[in-house]
Coordinates of C-alpha atoms in Angstrom, one line a residue:
X1 CA 48.3 215.9 55.8
X2 CA 51.6 216.9 54.9
X3 CA 53.0 214.8 52.0
X4 CA 56.8 214.2 52.6
X5 CA 58.9 212.6 49.4
X6 CA 62.3 211.5 49.4
X7 CA 65.4 213.5 47.4
X8 CA 68.6 211.7 47.3
X9 CA 69.9 214.7 44.9
X10 CA 69.1 217.9 43.3
X11 CA 66.9 216.3 40.7
X12 CA 65.0 214.1 42.8
X13 CA 64.3 217.1 44.7
X14 CA 62.6 218.6 41.5
X15 CA 60.8 215.3 40.7
X16 CA 59.5 215.2 44.3
X17 CA 58.5 218.9 44.1
X18 CA 56.9 218.5 40.5
X19 CA 55.1 215.6 41.3
X20 CA 53.1 216.6 43.8
X21 CA 55.4 216.4 47.4
X22 CA 54.5 219.3 50.1
X23 CA 57.8 218.8 51.7
X24 CA 60.9 217.0 50.8
X25 CA 63.8 215.5 52.9
X26 CA 67.3 215.4 52.0
X27 CA 70.8 214.5 53.7
X28 CA 74.2 216.2 53.4
X29 CA 77.1 214.2 53.5
X30 CA 78.6 212.7 55.8
X31 CA 75.7 213.5 58.3
X32 CA 73.0 211.4 56.9
X33 CA 71.8 207.6 57.1
X34 CA 71.8 207.4 53.7
X35 CA 75.5 208.1 52.8
X36 CA 75.4 206.1 49.8
X37 CA 72.2 208.6 48.0
X38 CA 73.8 211.1 46.2
X39 CA 73.2 213.7 49.1
X40 CA 73.8 217.4 48.8
X41 CA 77.3 219.0 48.8
X42 CA 79.7 221.9 47.7
X43 CA 77.2 224.9 46.1
X44 CA 74.2 222.6 45.8
X45 CA 72.6 224.8 48.1
X46 CA 72.1 227.4 45.1
X47 CA 69.9 224.9 42.8
X48 CA 68.2 223.9 46.1
X49 CA 67.3 227.7 46.4
X50 CA 65.9 228.0 43.0
X51 CA 63.8 225.1 43.3
X52 CA 62.3 226.7 46.8
X53 CA 61.4 229.9 44.8
X54 CA 60.2 228.0 41.9
X55 CA 57.9 225.8 43.9
X56 CA 56.9 228.7 46.8
X57 CA 55.4 227.0 50.0
X58 CA 57.1 223.7 49.5
X59 CA 59.1 222.5 52.7
X60 CA 63.0 221.3 52.8
X61 CA 63.5 218.8 55.9
X62 CA 67.6 217.5 56.3
X63 CA 68.3 214.5 57.5
X64 CA 71.1 214.6 60.4
X65 CA 70.1 211.4 61.6
X66 CA 73.3 209.6 62.4
X67 CA 74.4 208.7 65.9
X68 CA 77.6 211.0 66.3
X69 CA 81.1 210.2 67.4
X70 CA 83.1 212.9 68.4
X71 CA 84.9 213.7 65.1
X72 CA 81.4 213.8 63.9
X73 CA 80.4 216.2 66.0
X74 CA 83.6 218.4 65.6
X75 CA 82.8 218.0 61.7
X76 CA 79.3 219.3 61.9
X77 CA 80.4 222.3 64.0
X78 CA 83.4 223.3 61.4
X79 CA 80.6 222.8 58.6
X80 CA 77.9 225.1 60.2
X81 CA 78.6 228.0 57.3
X82 CA 77.5 225.6 55.0
X83 CA 74.4 224.1 56.1
X84 CA 73.3 227.8 56.8
X85 CA 73.1 228.2 53.2
X86 CA 70.8 226.1 52.6
X87 CA 66.7 227.1 53.1
X88 CA 66.2 224.4 55.4
X89 CA 63.1 224.6 57.6
X90 CA 63.6 221.3 59.7
X91 CA 66.1 219.2 60.9
X92 CA 65.8 215.8 61.4
X93 CA 67.9 214.3 64.2
X94 CA 68.0 211.4 66.5
X95 CA 71.4 212.2 68.6
X96 CA 70.1 214.6 71.7
X97 CA 73.7 215.9 71.5
X98 CA 73.4 217.3 68.6
X99 CA 69.9 219.4 69.6
X100 CA 71.4 222.5 71.1
X101 CA 73.9 222.9 68.3
X102 CA 70.9 223.1 65.9
X103 CA 68.9 225.2 68.4
X104 CA 71.8 227.8 68.9
X105 CA 72.7 228.1 64.8
X106 CA 68.9 227.7 63.4
X107 CA 66.6 229.4 65.5
X108 CA 64.2 229.5 62.8
X109 CA 64.6 225.5 61.6
X110 CA 62.2 223.2 63.3
X111 CA 63.6 220.1 65.3
X112 CA 62.1 216.9 64.1
X113 CA 62.7 213.7 65.9
X114 CA 64.0 210.5 63.9
X115 CA 62.4 207.4 63.5
X116 CA 66.0 206.0 64.8
X117 CA 65.0 207.3 68.4
X118 CA 62.3 204.4 68.4
X119 CA 59.7 206.9 70.0
X120 CA 56.2 205.1 70.1
X121 CA 54.7 206.0 73.6
X122 CA 53.0 209.1 74.8
X123 CA 55.3 209.9 77.6
X124 CA 58.4 209.7 74.9
X125 CA 56.6 212.2 73.0
X126 CA 55.8 214.9 76.1
X127 CA 59.2 214.5 76.7
X128 CA 60.9 215.3 73.5
X129 CA 58.5 218.2 72.9
X130 CA 59.7 219.7 76.2
X131 CA 63.1 219.7 74.4
X132 CA 62.2 221.7 71.8
X133 CA 61.0 219.1 69.4
X134 CA 58.5 220.2 67.0
X135 CA 57.8 216.9 65.5
X136 CA 58.3 213.0 66.0
X137 CA 58.9 210.7 63.1
X138 CA 57.2 208.0 65.0
X139 CA 58.8 204.1 65.4
X140 CA 57.6 202.0 62.6
X141 CA 56.5 199.9 65.3
X142 CA 53.4 202.3 66.2
X143 CA 50.1 200.9 65.7
X144 CA 47.2 203.6 64.5
X145 CA 45.5 202.9 67.6
X146 CA 48.8 204.1 69.7
X147 CA 49.3 207.0 67.5
X148 CA 45.8 207.7 68.1
X149 CA 46.4 207.7 72.2
X150 CA 49.8 210.1 71.5
X151 CA 47.9 212.6 69.6
X152 CA 45.7 212.6 71.9
X153 CA 48.0 213.0 74.6
X154 CA 50.1 215.9 73.1
X155 CA 47.7 217.3 70.3
X156 CA 50.3 220.1 69.8
X157 CA 53.2 218.3 68.5
X158 CA 53.5 216.9 64.7
X159 CA 53.8 212.9 64.2
X160 CA 55.2 211.8 61.1
X161 CA 55.1 208.0 60.1
X162 CA 56.2 206.2 57.2
X163 CA 53.6 205.0 54.6
X164 CA 55.1 203.7 51.4
X165 CA 58.1 202.0 50.9
X166 CA 60.8 199.7 52.0
X167 CA 61.2 198.3 55.8
X168 CA 64.1 197.6 57.5
X169 CA 63.5 194.2 59.7
X170 CA 65.5 195.5 62.5
X171 CA 63.5 197.8 65.5
X172 CA 63.2 201.3 64.0
X173 CA 65.7 200.5 61.7
X174 CA 68.6 200.4 64.4
X175 CA 70.2 197.5 62.7
X176 CA 73.3 196.1 63.6
X177 CA 73.5 193.3 61.2
X178 CA 75.4 195.4 58.5
X179 CA 78.0 196.1 61.4
X180 CA 78.8 192.3 62.1
X181 CA 79.0 191.1 58.4
X182 CA 80.6 193.9 56.4
X183 CA 82.1 196.2 59.4
X184 CA 79.7 198.9 57.8
X185 CA 77.4 200.3 60.5
X186 CA 73.7 201.1 59.4
X187 CA 73.8 203.8 62.6
X188 CA 76.5 205.9 60.6
X189 CA 74.8 205.3 57.3
X190 CA 77.0 203.0 55.5
X191 CA 74.1 199.8 55.6
X192 CA 75.0 197.7 53.4
X193 CA 71.7 196.0 53.4
X194 CA 72.4 192.7 54.9
X195 CA 68.8 191.4 55.3
X196 CA 68.2 191.5 51.6
X197 CA 71.0 189.6 50.8
X198 CA 70.6 185.8 49.6
X199 CA 71.0 183.3 51.7
X200 CA 72.0 179.5 50.7
X201 CA 70.8 176.9 52.9
X202 CA 73.9 174.3 53.3
X203 CA 74.1 170.8 54.6
X204 CA 76.6 170.6 56.9
X205 CA 79.5 167.7 55.6
X206 CA 78.6 165.9 59.0
X207 CA 76.4 166.3 61.9
X208 CA 78.8 167.0 64.3
X209 CA 81.8 167.8 62.0
X210 CA 83.6 164.1 62.7
X211 CA 81.0 161.5 61.1
X212 CA 77.7 160.0 61.9
X213 CA 75.9 160.7 65.3
X214 CA 73.0 158.6 66.5
X215 CA 73.1 156.2 63.7
X216 CA 71.6 159.2 61.7
X217 CA 73.4 160.0 58.6
X218 CA 73.7 163.5 57.4
X219 CA 71.3 165.4 54.7
X220 CA 73.2 165.8 51.5
X221 CA 73.1 169.3 50.1
X222 CA 70.5 168.5 47.7
X223 CA 68.4 166.8 50.5
X224 CA 68.3 169.9 52.6
X225 CA 67.2 172.2 49.7
X226 CA 64.4 170.0 49.4
X227 CA 63.3 170.3 52.6
X228 CA 63.7 173.8 52.7
X229 CA 61.3 174.2 49.7
X230 CA 58.9 172.2 51.0
X231 CA 57.8 175.1 53.4
X232 CA 57.8 172.9 56.3
X233 CA 60.8 174.6 58.1
X234 CA 60.8 177.7 60.2
X235 CA 63.4 179.0 62.7
X236 CA 61.9 179.3 66.9
X237 CA 63.9 181.3 69.3
X238 CA 64.6 179.1 72.2
X239 CA 62.6 181.5 74.7
X240 CA 59.8 182.1 72.8
X241 CA 58.2 178.8 71.9
X242 CA 55.8 178.5 69.2
X243 CA 56.6 181.8 67.7
X244 CA 57.7 180.5 64.1
X245 CA 59.8 182.4 61.3
X246 CA 59.4 180.6 58.2
X247 CA 62.4 179.3 55.7
X248 CA 61.5 178.7 52.5
X249 CA 64.2 178.1 50.1
X250 CA 63.5 179.4 46.4
X251 CA 65.6 179.5 43.5
X252 CA 69.2 179.7 44.9
X253 CA 68.2 181.9 48.1
X254 CA 66.5 182.0 51.4
X255 CA 64.3 184.3 52.7
X256 CA 64.5 185.0 56.4
X257 CA 64.8 188.5 57.0
X258 CA 63.5 190.2 54.2
X259 CA 60.6 192.3 55.2
X260 CA 58.0 193.2 53.2
X261 CA 57.4 196.8 51.5
X262 CA 55.0 199.1 53.5
X263 CA 51.8 200.2 51.6
X264 CA 49.3 202.5 53.0
X265 CA 47.7 204.1 50.2
X266 CA 44.5 202.8 50.8
X267 CA 44.4 203.7 54.3
X268 CA 45.4 207.1 54.3
X269 CA 41.8 208.3 55.9
X270 CA 42.6 205.8 58.7
X271 CA 45.6 207.3 59.2
X272 CA 44.1 210.8 59.0
X273 CA 41.9 209.7 61.5
X274 CA 44.6 208.5 63.9
X275 CA 46.4 212.2 64.0
X276 CA 49.2 212.0 61.5
X277 CA 50.1 215.2 60.2
X278 CA 52.6 214.0 57.7
X279 CA 53.1 211.1 55.6
X280 CA 56.5 209.8 54.7
X281 CA 58.0 207.9 51.4
X282 CA 61.1 206.0 52.2
X283 CA 63.8 206.2 49.5
X284 CA 66.5 208.4 49.4
X285 CA 68.3 205.8 47.5
X286 CA 65.6 205.0 45.1
X287 CA 65.3 206.4 41.6
X288 CA 63.7 209.5 39.6
X289 CA 61.3 207.3 38.5
X290 CA 60.3 206.0 41.9
X291 CA 60.1 209.3 43.7
X292 CA 57.9 210.8 40.9
X293 CA 55.3 208.0 40.6
X294 CA 54.9 207.1 44.5
X295 CA 54.7 211.0 45.1
X296 CA 52.1 211.3 42.1
X297 CA 50.1 208.3 43.6
X298 CA 50.0 209.6 47.3
X299 CA 49.1 213.3 46.3
X300 CA 46.2 212.1 44.0
X301 CA 44.9 210.0 46.8
X302 CA 45.2 212.8 49.9
X303 CA 43.3 215.0 46.9
X304 CA 40.6 212.6 46.5
X305 CA 40.7 212.5 50.6
X306 CA 40.0 216.1 50.6
X307 CA 37.6 216.1 47.9
X308 CA 39.7 218.1 45.4
X309 CA 39.0 215.3 43.0
X310 CA 37.2 211.7 42.9
X311 CA 38.3 208.5 44.2
X312 CA 37.7 207.0 40.4
X313 CA 39.8 209.9 39.3
X314 CA 42.7 208.9 41.5
X315 CA 42.9 205.7 40.9
X316 CA 44.5 205.3 37.6
X317 CA 47.3 206.9 39.2
X318 CA 47.5 204.9 42.2
X319 CA 47.4 201.5 39.9
X320 CA 51.0 202.9 38.7
X321 CA 52.3 202.2 42.0
X322 CA 52.4 198.4 40.7
X323 CA 54.7 199.7 37.7
X324 CA 57.3 201.0 40.4
X325 CA 60.0 198.4 41.7
X326 CA 58.3 197.2 44.6
X327 CA 58.4 193.6 46.9
X328 CA 55.5 192.3 48.1
X329 CA 53.2 194.9 50.1
X330 CA 52.0 195.0 53.9
X331 CA 50.5 197.8 56.4
X332 CA 53.1 197.1 58.9
X333 CA 52.4 197.4 62.5
X334 CA 49.7 200.0 61.9
X335 CA 46.8 197.5 61.8
X336 CA 48.4 194.2 62.9
X337 CA 52.2 193.1 64.3
X338 CA 51.2 189.5 62.6
X339 CA 51.1 191.8 59.0
X340 CA 55.1 193.1 59.8
X341 CA 56.3 189.9 61.1
X342 CA 56.2 188.0 57.4
X343 CA 59.0 188.0 55.5
X344 CA 59.1 187.9 51.6
X345 CA 62.1 187.3 49.0
X346 CA 63.7 188.4 45.8
X347 CA 64.7 192.0 44.7
X348 CA 62.2 194.7 43.9
X349 CA 61.0 194.7 40.4
X350 CA 59.2 196.5 37.7
X351 CA 57.6 195.8 33.8
X352 CA 59.1 199.4 32.8
X353 CA 62.7 201.4 32.6
X354 CA 62.8 204.7 32.8
X355 CA 64.9 205.9 29.6
X356 CA 64.8 209.6 29.7
X357 CA 63.5 213.2 31.0
X358 CA 62.2 215.7 29.3
X359 CA 62.8 219.2 29.7
X360 CA 61.5 222.7 28.3
X361 CA 60.1 222.9 25.1
X362 CA 62.8 224.5 22.3
X363 CA 61.5 227.7 21.5
X364 CA 60.5 228.4 17.8
X365 CA 63.8 230.1 16.7
X366 CA 66.0 227.2 18.3
X367 CA 63.4 224.1 16.6
X368 CA 64.3 226.0 13.2
X369 CA 67.8 226.0 13.8
X370 CA 67.7 222.4 14.4
X371 CA 65.7 221.8 11.3
X372 CA 68.2 223.9 9.7
X373 CA 71.0 221.8 10.6
X374 CA 69.0 218.7 9.1
X375 CA 68.3 220.3 5.8
X376 CA 72.3 220.8 5.7
X377 CA 73.2 217.5 6.5
X378 CA 70.6 215.9 4.2
X379 CA 71.7 217.9 1.4
X380 CA 75.5 217.0 2.0
X381 CA 74.2 213.0 2.3
X382 CA 72.5 213.5 -1.3
X383 CA 75.6 215.4 -2.5
X384 CA 77.5 212.6 -1.7
X385 CA 75.8 210.0 -3.6
X386 CA 75.2 211.9 -6.5
X387 CA 79.3 212.3 -6.8
X388 CA 79.6 208.4 -6.7
X389 CA 80.4 206.2 -9.2
X390 CA 77.4 204.6 -10.5
X391 CA 79.0 200.9 -9.3
X392 CA 79.5 202.2 -6.0
X393 CA 76.7 203.9 -5.8
X394 CA 74.7 200.5 -6.7
X395 CA 76.4 198.8 -3.9
X396 CA 75.8 201.2 -1.5
X397 CA 71.9 201.2 -2.2
X398 CA 72.0 197.4 -2.0
X399 CA 73.5 197.9 1.5
X400 CA 70.9 200.4 2.4
X401 CA 68.1 197.6 1.3
X402 CA 70.3 195.0 4.0
X403 CA 70.6 197.5 6.7
X404 CA 68.1 200.8 6.3
X405 CA 69.7 202.1 9.9
X406 CA 72.5 202.6 8.3
X407 CA 71.0 205.4 5.7
X408 CA 71.1 209.2 7.1
X409 CA 67.5 210.3 7.7
X410 CA 67.1 213.9 8.8
X411 CA 64.5 215.9 10.6
X412 CA 61.7 217.4 8.8
X413 CA 59.6 220.6 9.8
X414 CA 56.1 219.1 10.3
X415 CA 53.0 221.6 11.2
X416 CA 52.0 221.4 14.8
X417 CA 55.0 219.2 16.4
X418 CA 57.2 220.1 19.2
X419 CA 60.9 219.6 20.1
X420 CA 61.5 219.1 23.7
X421 CA 64.9 218.8 25.3
X422 CA 65.4 215.2 26.1
X423 CA 68.2 213.7 28.8
X424 CA 68.5 210.0 28.0
X425 CA 69.1 207.7 30.9
X426 CA 69.0 204.4 29.7
X427 CA 69.2 202.7 26.4
X428 CA 65.8 203.2 24.0
X429 CA 65.1 202.8 20.4
X430 CA 62.6 203.5 18.1
X431 CA 61.4 199.7 18.0
X432 CA 61.0 200.2 22.2
X433 CA 57.6 200.2 23.6
X434 CA 57.7 204.1 24.6
X435 CA 55.3 205.6 27.0
X436 CA 55.2 209.4 28.4
X437 CA 53.9 209.9 32.4
X438 CA 53.7 213.1 33.7
X439 CA 51.8 214.8 37.1
X440 CA 49.3 215.3 34.6
X441 CA 49.3 212.0 32.3
X442 CA 49.1 209.0 33.9
X443 CA 50.2 207.1 31.0
X444 CA 50.4 208.1 27.3
X445 CA 51.7 205.6 24.6
X446 CA 54.0 207.0 21.9
X447 CA 52.9 205.8 18.8
X448 CA 55.4 205.0 16.3
X449 CA 55.6 208.0 13.6
X450 CA 54.3 210.3 15.9
X451 CA 57.9 211.1 17.8
X452 CA 61.6 210.9 16.6
X453 CA 64.9 211.4 18.2
X454 CA 67.0 214.0 16.9
X455 CA 70.7 215.0 17.2
X456 CA 70.6 218.5 17.9
X457 CA 74.0 219.4 16.4
X458 CA 73.1 217.8 12.9
X459 CA 69.8 217.5 12.9
X460 CA 69.8 213.7 11.9
X461 CA 67.6 211.2 13.3
X462 CA 68.4 208.5 15.9
X463 CA 67.7 205.2 16.0
X464 CA 68.6 205.0 19.6
X465 CA 69.9 207.2 22.6
X466 CA 71.4 206.2 25.9
X467 CA 73.2 208.2 28.6
X468 CA 75.2 210.5 27.3
X469 CA 73.9 211.1 23.7
X470 CA 72.9 214.5 23.2
X471 CA 69.6 214.7 21.9
X472 CA 66.3 216.2 21.5
X473 CA 62.6 214.9 21.1
X474 CA 60.4 215.9 18.1
X475 CA 56.8 214.8 18.5
X476 CA 53.2 215.8 18.1
X477 CA 52.6 215.1 21.8
X478 CA 52.3 218.3 24.2
X479 CA 54.4 217.4 27.0
X480 CA 55.0 219.5 30.4
X481 CA 58.6 219.9 31.5
X482 CA 59.3 216.7 34.4
X483 CA 57.7 214.2 31.5
X484 CA 58.9 210.8 32.2
X485 CA 59.7 208.5 29.2
X486 CA 59.5 205.0 30.1
X487 CA 60.0 201.9 28.1
X488 CA 58.9 198.5 28.6
X489 CA 61.2 196.0 30.1
X490 CA 61.1 192.8 27.9
X491 CA 62.8 190.6 30.6
X492 CA 59.8 190.9 32.9
X493 CA 57.6 188.4 33.6
X494 CA 54.3 189.2 35.6
X495 CA 54.4 187.5 38.9
X496 CA 58.2 186.6 38.8
X497 CA 60.0 188.6 41.0
X498 CA 63.9 188.9 39.2
X499 CA 66.9 189.8 40.8
X500 CA 67.5 193.0 39.1
X501 CA 70.1 194.5 41.2
X502 CA 67.7 197.5 41.8

């Protein structure tokens, strides 16, 4: 089975490929259902071409999956020459109006039907195949039994399904709630994720807006919340008696619409046996950390399924899925609709923050230059101290005793150590719990004294870095390009999902 990972920008595309994806899907600005993702524009096709050359055999799928208005069709036609610069292997579409446009202008690219088309039966798959589609991304409502029936009926078409990530509460993601509440249409790529919002449960001032009714007193807001927190409330649609959806009031929120995340990493054999050709990971708006670790987990699980590694070797990487932001998980509709019907509350959360990424190792000459700058900085500092009046020097040294971080420290050459490009993303200091993760390293604790953050312009050791700080990493650890540096989030409490905004 193909492993298909999300890529909201060029950097995420690199990490998708680096951490084991066979293919990645991207969006182009204005034409994707994830317009809030970075997406691709201007001359980024050059970087994409370089990545395709760097990772030969990897595929690139492009999502053109919005519902097109006339103006958007015109924009598509006007941008065809730009699209042709990308090495696109397949287009993912839901709007049949763009099919002949793609077939005419991209004769070598495959056509993949978007899950937004809600295709979940064999007759529909046959019809789309007759229109020239090479692959159908089935609606998430299809069970494994139905997928097997579709594959048996249409064996010469590829079937793609979602295996991991957030699920939309609406049918095949065709949600109208966002448009209703915020005038941002999910079908035009502007979903405001209203199903994830936190809703307060309120008691109206009176039962009928005018006063008491039938001698009954209205609930106060506090009383209403106590009832909701009891777990006894549920909503029931009028014409579907006996079908209940529970309402639970948590800490200032009510979960009604927020679906669980799908997770099928433990069921890849069943998916393969059902005839699935491609496993899709949701998340073009997710972080590099998410893309990398989820891709890596499924890569190892697939390698174990194919006998390339043992299940025991794959398991530590799969276990790392718990260290990626996620909600409660479910197997969706694959085994039972009841699994998909259960909602959950709270934002996705993780005990780790991604603090930095590692680039290439500096050459011996580049490393020597940084160390030379450190020596020069140290000499200038020592000369400054030597020139100070004795009483001023004494005061300065007392200050250093109280605030040792104020004393200049510079990098010194250490035999066997390595210096790497270092791109800071979030705050990280020398006292942080630091770990390295990579395609080969499940996780490696970076022990204090075995690594330093260094300013390459003056060779001075930094106590902390964040986004925008120029820095290199000097360490005894051997690291590959693409290694991720993560730190533990001290505010994380196991079992308690916080609203982190992620």
